[in-house]
Short mmCIF file of C-alpha atoms in Angstrom, two decimals:
data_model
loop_
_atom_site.label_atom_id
_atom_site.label_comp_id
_atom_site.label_asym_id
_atom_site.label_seq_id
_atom_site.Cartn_x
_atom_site.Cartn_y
_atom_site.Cartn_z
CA UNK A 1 -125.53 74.51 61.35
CA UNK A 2 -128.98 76.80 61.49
CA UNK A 3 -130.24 74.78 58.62
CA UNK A 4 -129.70 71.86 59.88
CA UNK A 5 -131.50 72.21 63.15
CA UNK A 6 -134.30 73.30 61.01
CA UNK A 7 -134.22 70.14 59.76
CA UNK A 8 -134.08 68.02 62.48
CA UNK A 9 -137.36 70.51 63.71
CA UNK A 10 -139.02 69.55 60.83
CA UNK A 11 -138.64 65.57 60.98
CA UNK A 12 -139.01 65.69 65.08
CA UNK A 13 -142.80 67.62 64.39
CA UNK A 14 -144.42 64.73 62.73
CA UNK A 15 -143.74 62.68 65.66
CA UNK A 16 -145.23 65.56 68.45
CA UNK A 17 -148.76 66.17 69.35
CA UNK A 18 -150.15 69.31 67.74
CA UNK A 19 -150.07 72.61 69.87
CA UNK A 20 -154.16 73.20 68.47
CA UNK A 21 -156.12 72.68 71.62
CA UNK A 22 -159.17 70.65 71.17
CA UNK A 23 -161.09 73.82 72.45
CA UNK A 24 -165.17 72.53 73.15
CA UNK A 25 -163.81 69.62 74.68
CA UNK A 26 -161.11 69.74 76.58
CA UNK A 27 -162.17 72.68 78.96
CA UNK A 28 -162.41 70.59 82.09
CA UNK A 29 -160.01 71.61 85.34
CA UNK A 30 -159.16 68.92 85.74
CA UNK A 31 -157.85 67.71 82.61
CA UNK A 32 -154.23 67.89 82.37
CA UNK A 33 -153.81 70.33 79.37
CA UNK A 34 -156.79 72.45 80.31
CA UNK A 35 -156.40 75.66 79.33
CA UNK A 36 -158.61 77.12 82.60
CA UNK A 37 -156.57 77.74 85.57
CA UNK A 38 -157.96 77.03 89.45
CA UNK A 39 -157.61 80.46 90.46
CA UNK A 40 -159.24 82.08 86.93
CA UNK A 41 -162.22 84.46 87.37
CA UNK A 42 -164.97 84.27 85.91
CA UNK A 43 -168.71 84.48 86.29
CA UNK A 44 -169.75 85.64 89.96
CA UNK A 45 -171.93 83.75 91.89
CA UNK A 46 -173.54 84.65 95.19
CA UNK A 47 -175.09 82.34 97.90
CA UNK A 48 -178.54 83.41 98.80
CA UNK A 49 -178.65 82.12 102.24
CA UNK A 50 -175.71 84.37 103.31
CA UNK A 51 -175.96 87.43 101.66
CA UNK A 52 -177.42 90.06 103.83
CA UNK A 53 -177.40 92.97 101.73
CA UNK A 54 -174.73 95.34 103.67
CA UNK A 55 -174.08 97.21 100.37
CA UNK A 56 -169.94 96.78 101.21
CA UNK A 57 -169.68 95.64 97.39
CA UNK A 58 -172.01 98.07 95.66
CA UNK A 59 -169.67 100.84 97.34
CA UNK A 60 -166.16 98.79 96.22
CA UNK A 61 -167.27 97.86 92.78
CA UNK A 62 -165.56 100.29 90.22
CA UNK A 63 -167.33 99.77 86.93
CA UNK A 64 -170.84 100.69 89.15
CA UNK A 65 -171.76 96.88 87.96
CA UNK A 66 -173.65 96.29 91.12
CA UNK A 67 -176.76 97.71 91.74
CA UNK A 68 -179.08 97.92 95.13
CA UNK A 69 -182.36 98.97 94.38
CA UNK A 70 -185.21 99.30 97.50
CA UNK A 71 -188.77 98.49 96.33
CA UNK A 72 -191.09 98.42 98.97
CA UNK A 73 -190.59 95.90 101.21
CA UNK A 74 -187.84 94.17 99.34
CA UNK A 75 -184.23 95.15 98.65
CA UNK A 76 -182.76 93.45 95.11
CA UNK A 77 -179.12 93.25 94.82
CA UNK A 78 -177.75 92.72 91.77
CA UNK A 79 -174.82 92.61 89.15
CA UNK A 80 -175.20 93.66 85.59
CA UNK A 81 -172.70 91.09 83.70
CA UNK A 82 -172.00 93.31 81.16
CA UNK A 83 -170.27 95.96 83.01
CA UNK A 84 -168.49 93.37 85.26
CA UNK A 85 -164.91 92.82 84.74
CA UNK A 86 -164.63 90.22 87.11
CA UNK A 87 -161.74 91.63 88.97
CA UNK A 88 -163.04 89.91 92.18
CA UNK A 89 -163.09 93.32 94.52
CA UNK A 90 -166.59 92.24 95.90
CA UNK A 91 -165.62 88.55 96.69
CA UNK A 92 -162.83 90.68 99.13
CA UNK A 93 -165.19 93.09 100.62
CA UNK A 94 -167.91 90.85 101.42
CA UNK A 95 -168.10 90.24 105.24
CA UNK A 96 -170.21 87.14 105.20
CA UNK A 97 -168.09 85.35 101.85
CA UNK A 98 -171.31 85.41 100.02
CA UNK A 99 -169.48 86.60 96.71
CA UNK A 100 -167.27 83.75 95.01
CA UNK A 101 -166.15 83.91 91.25
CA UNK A 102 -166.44 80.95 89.63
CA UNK A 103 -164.39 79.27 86.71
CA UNK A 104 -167.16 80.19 83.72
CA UNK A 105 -166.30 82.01 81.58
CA UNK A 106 -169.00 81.05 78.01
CA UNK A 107 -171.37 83.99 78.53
CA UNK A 108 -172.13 85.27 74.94
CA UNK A 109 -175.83 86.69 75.27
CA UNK A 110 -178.22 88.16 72.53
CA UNK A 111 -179.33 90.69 74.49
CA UNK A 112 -179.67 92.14 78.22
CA UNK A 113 -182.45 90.06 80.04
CA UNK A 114 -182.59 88.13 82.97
CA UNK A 115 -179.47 86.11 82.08
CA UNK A 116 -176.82 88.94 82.15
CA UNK A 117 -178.07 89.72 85.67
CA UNK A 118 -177.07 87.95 89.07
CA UNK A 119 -179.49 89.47 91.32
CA UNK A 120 -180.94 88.29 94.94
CA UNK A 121 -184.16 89.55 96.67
CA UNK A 122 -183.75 90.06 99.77
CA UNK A 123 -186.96 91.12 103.26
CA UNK A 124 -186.72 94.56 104.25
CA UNK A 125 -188.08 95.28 108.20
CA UNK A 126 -190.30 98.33 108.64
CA UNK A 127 -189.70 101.19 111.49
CA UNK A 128 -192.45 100.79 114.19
CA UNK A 129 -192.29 104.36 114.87
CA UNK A 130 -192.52 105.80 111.30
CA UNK A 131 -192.95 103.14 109.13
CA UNK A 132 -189.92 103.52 106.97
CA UNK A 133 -187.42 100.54 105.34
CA UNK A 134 -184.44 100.97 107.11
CA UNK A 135 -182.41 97.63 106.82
CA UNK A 136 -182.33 94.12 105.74
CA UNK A 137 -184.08 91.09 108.01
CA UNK A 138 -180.91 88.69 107.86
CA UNK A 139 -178.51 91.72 108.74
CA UNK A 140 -180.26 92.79 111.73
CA UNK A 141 -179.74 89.17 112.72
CA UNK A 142 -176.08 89.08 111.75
CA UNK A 143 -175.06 92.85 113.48
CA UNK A 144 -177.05 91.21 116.51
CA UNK A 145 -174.40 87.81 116.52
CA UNK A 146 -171.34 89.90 115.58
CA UNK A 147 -172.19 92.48 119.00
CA UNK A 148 -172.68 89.48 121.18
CA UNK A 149 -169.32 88.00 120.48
CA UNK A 150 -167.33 90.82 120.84
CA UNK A 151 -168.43 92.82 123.36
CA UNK A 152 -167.27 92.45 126.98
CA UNK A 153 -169.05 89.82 129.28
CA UNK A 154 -169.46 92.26 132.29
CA UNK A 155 -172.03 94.13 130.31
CA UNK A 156 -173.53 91.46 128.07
CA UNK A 157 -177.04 90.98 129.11
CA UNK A 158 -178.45 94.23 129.65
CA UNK A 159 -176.51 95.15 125.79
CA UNK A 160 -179.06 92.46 124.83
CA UNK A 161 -181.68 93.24 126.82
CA UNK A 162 -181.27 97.26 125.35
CA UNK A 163 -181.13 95.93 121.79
CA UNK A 164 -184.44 94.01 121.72
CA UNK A 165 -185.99 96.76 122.74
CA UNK A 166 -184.79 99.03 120.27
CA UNK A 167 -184.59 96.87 116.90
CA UNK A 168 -187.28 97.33 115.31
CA UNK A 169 -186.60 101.34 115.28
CA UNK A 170 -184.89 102.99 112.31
CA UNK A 171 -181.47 105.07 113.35
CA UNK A 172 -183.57 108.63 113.61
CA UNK A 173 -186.21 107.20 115.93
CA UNK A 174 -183.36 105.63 118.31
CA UNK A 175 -182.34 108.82 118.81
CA UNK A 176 -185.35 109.89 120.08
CA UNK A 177 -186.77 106.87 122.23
CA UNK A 178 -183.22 106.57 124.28
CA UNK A 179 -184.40 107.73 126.93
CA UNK A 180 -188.06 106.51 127.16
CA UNK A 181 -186.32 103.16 126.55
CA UNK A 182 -183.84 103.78 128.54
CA UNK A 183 -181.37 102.36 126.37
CA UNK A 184 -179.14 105.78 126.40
CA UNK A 185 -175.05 104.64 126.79
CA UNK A 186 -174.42 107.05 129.46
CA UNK A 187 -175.59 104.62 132.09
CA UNK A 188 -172.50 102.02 131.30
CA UNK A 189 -169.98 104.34 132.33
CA UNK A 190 -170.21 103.39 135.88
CA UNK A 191 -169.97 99.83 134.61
CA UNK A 192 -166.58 100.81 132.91
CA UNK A 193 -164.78 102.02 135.91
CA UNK A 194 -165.16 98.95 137.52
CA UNK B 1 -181.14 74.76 52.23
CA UNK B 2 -179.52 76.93 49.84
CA UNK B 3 -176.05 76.60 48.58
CA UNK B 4 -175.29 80.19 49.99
CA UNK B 5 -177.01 79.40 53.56
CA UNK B 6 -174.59 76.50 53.35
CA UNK B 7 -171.41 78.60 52.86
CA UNK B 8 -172.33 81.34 55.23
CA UNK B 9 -172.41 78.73 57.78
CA UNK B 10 -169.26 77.05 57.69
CA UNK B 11 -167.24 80.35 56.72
CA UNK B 12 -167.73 83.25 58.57
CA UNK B 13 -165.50 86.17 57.58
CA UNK B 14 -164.72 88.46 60.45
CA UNK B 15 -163.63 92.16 60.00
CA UNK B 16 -161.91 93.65 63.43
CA UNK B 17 -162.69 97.06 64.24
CA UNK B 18 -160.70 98.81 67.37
CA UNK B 19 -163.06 101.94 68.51
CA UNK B 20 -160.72 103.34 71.22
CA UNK B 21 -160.18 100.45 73.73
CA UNK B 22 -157.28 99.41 75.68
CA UNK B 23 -155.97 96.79 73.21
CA UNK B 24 -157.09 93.65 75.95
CA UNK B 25 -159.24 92.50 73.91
CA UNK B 26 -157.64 93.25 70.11
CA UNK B 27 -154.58 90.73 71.95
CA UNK B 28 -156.99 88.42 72.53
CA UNK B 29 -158.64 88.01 69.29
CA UNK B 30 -155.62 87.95 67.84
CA UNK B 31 -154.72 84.99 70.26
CA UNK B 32 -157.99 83.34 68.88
CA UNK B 33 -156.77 83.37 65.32
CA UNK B 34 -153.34 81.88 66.36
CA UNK B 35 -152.31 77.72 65.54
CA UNK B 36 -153.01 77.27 69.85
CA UNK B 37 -156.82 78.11 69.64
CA UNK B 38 -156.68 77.75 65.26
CA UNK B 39 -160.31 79.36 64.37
CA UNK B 40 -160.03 78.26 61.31
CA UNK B 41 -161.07 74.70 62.08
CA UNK B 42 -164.68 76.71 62.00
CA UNK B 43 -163.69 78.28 59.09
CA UNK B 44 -163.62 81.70 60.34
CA UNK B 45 -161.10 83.97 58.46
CA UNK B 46 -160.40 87.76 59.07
CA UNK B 47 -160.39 89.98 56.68
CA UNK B 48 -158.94 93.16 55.68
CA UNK B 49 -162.23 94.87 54.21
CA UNK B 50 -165.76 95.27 55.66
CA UNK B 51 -167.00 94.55 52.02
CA UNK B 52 -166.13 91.44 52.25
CA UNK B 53 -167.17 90.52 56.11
CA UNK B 54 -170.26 88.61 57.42
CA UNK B 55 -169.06 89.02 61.02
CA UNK B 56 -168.32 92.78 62.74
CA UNK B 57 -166.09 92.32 65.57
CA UNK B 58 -165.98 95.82 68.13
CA UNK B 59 -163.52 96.18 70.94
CA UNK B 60 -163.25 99.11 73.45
CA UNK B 61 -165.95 102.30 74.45
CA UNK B 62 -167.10 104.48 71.46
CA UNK B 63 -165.65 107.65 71.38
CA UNK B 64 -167.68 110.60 69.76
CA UNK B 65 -165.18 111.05 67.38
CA UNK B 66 -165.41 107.99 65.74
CA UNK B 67 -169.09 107.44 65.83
CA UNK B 68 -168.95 108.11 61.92
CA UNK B 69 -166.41 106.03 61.08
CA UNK B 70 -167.85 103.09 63.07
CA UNK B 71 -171.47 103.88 61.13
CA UNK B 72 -170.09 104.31 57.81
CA UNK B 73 -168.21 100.80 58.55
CA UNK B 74 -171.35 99.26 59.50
CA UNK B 75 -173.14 100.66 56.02
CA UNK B 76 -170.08 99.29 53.99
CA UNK B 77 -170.94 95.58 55.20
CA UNK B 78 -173.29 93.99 53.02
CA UNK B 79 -176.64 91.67 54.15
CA UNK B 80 -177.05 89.99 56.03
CA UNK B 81 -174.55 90.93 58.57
CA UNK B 82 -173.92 90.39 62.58
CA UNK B 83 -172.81 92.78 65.31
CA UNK B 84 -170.39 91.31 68.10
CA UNK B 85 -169.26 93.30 71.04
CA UNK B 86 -166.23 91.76 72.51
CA UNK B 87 -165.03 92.94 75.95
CA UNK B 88 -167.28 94.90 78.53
CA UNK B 89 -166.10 97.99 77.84
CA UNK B 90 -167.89 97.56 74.19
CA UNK B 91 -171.04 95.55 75.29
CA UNK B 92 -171.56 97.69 78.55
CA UNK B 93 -169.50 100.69 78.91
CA UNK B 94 -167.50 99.55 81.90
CA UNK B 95 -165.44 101.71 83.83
CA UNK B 96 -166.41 104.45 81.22
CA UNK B 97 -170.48 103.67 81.92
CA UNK B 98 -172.21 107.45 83.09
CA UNK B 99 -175.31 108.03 83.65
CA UNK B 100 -175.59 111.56 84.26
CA UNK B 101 -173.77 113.54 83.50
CA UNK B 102 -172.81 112.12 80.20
CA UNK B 103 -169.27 111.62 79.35
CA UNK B 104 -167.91 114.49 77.28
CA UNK B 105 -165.72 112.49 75.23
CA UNK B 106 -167.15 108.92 75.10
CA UNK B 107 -170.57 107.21 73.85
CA UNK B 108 -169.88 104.45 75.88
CA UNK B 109 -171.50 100.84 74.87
CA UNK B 110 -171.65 100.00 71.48
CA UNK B 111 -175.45 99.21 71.11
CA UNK B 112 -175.79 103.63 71.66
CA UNK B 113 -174.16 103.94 68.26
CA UNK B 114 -175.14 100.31 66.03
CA UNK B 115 -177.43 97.32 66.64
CA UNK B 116 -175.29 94.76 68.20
CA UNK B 117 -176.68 90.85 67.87
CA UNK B 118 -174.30 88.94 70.70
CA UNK B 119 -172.50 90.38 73.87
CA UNK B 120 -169.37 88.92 74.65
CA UNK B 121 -168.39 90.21 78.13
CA UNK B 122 -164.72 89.68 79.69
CA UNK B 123 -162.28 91.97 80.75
CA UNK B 124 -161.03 90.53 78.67
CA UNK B 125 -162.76 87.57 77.38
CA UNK B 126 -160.61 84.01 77.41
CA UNK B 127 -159.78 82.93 73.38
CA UNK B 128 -162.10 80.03 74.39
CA UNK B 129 -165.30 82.77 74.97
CA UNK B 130 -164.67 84.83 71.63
CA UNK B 131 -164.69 81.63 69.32
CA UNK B 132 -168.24 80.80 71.49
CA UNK B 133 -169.42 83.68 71.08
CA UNK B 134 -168.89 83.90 67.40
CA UNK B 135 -170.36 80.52 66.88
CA UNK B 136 -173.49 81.78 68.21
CA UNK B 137 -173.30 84.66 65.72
CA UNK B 138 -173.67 82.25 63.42
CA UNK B 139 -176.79 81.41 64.26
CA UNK B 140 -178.14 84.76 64.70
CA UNK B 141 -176.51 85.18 61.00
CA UNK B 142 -178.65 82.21 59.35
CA UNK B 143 -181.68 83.28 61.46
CA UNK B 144 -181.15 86.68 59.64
CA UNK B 145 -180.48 85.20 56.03
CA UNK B 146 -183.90 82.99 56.41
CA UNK B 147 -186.08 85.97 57.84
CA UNK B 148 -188.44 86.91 55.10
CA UNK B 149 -187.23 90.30 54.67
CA UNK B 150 -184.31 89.28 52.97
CA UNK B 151 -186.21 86.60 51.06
CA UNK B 152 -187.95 89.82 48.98
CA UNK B 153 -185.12 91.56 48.47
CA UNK B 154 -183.17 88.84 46.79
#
């Protein structure tokens, strides 16, 4: 019996397609035997406008890929493709969805240069007091948003009020000017009891 | 063109060498050479000795124990020859990347221990980006053949 179904394999093959995939071009999604699925990861890409250099995927990534380097007034993230291996931990940590993976995957380089790196400049805001970078211009903007919708409405404008005075002041130097600002917390706790 | 440029172009001879990775990649090269992704329509062929390679394939982080293998594998190759690293692990170090301290037990990236021509990162790399990346080793590999210190040597 065996020998005959090996048979009828044999005639049935010259009428079938062949299982070779016509590799450099058929790599299209969607084609219908593509061999890339939608959910594949590949190359990262970030989106300059939302990235606002928080570090939360320099601390997640576990082949130390990405990189945040301070230089002067400018902050430069950046991933080293080489020691990425795309497992997509970044595109989960990142708070604004700046991170997304894309479907590439034809990245064979000659050597390390500006190619194998995805990397984003990004302003850096000086302390007034001691003239020290202390964080990124887009995620002052974005902590500022994020505050102002969740915080309670009773105490909403003079949270606001308190924070423009003390933004352009690096953590250590907050400290300090609390009370010459007076922006010090203890004065919402009668606020609270109500 | 030569008759010999000619042949090196459409037949590439690979020679796989595993330096202590996770066997990702070593599946996946092997996937490569299977009737699905057929390499062979390029006219690439593995072989069993380095003597007879063009093409060095690496997978996997160098450990210090077999530096001297990988070198003496690298000698045994003759002119001109290419380096590719396939994976991350090989062409960056990966999870296995330190600084400082240095790992006591493993070199890390291949391009420490040999000169390596074309990075092929991937964790691991799709079929699809091994057979484009060896494609451009071809080119690196007729670029070499043509430079004129080969030219006085043969």
């Amino acid at each position: 019996m065996s020998n005959e179904f090996k048979l009828l394999k044999v005639i049935l093959s010259k009428y079938s397609s062949p299982i070779t995939l016509n590799y450099p071009s058929s790599i299209a999604i969607d084609k219908k035997y593509s061999q890339i699925p939608e959910s594949f990861r590949g190359i990262p890409e970030r989106d300059k406008d939302k990235c606002m250099g928080c570090k939360a995927c320099y601390f997640i990534c576990s082949g130390r890929a990405t990189n945040v380097i301070d230089k002067e007034n400018k902050r430069i993230v950046d991933i080293f493709l080489f020691r990425c291996t795309f497992c997509a931990h970044c595109q989960e940590a990142c708070p604004e969805e700046a991170i997304k993976l894309t479907n590439k995957f034809e990245i064979a380089l000659f050597e390390d240069g500006p190619d194998a790196h995805i990397s984003t400049e990004l302003e850096l805001i000086l302390c007034k007091r001691c003239g020290r970078p202390y964080i990124t211009k887009r995620m002052l903007e974005r902590t500022f948003e994020r505050l102002m919708e969740e915080i309670n409405p009773l105490v909403k404008k003079e949270v606001s009020n308190d924070y423009q005075k003390i933004m352009n002041y690096c953590n250590e130097c907050r400290r300090a000017l609390s009370i010459s600002l007076d922006t010090h917390t203890k004065k919402y706790v009668w606020l609270e009891e109500l | 063109m030569r008759i010999i440029d000619r042949a090196r172009i459409y037949s590439p001879w690979i020679y796989h060498l595993h330096c202590g990775g996770c066997n990702g990649c070593d599946i996946e090269i092997l996937a490569a050479l299977s009737p699905r992704f057929d390499v062979e329509r390029f006219g690439i062929m593995l072989v069993s000795s380095p003597r007879h390679a063009d093409v060095l394939l690496t997978t996997g982080p160098v450990p210090k124990q077999f530096m001297p293998m990988l070198k003496r594998v690298y000698s045994q190759i003759p002119e001109p020859k290419v380096v590719v690293a396939v994976g991350s692990c090989a062409s960056g170090g990966s999870l296995f990347y330190d600084d400082s301290p240095e790992n006591y037990a493993i070199v890390g990236s291949v391009d420490r221990v040999i000169p390596v021509d074309v990075y092929i990162p991937g964790c691991p790399p799709k079929p699809e980006a091994i057979i484009n990346g060896i494609v451009q080793a071809i080119i690196k590999l007729v670029n070499k053949a043509n430079s004129p210190k080969n030219a006085k040597k043969s």
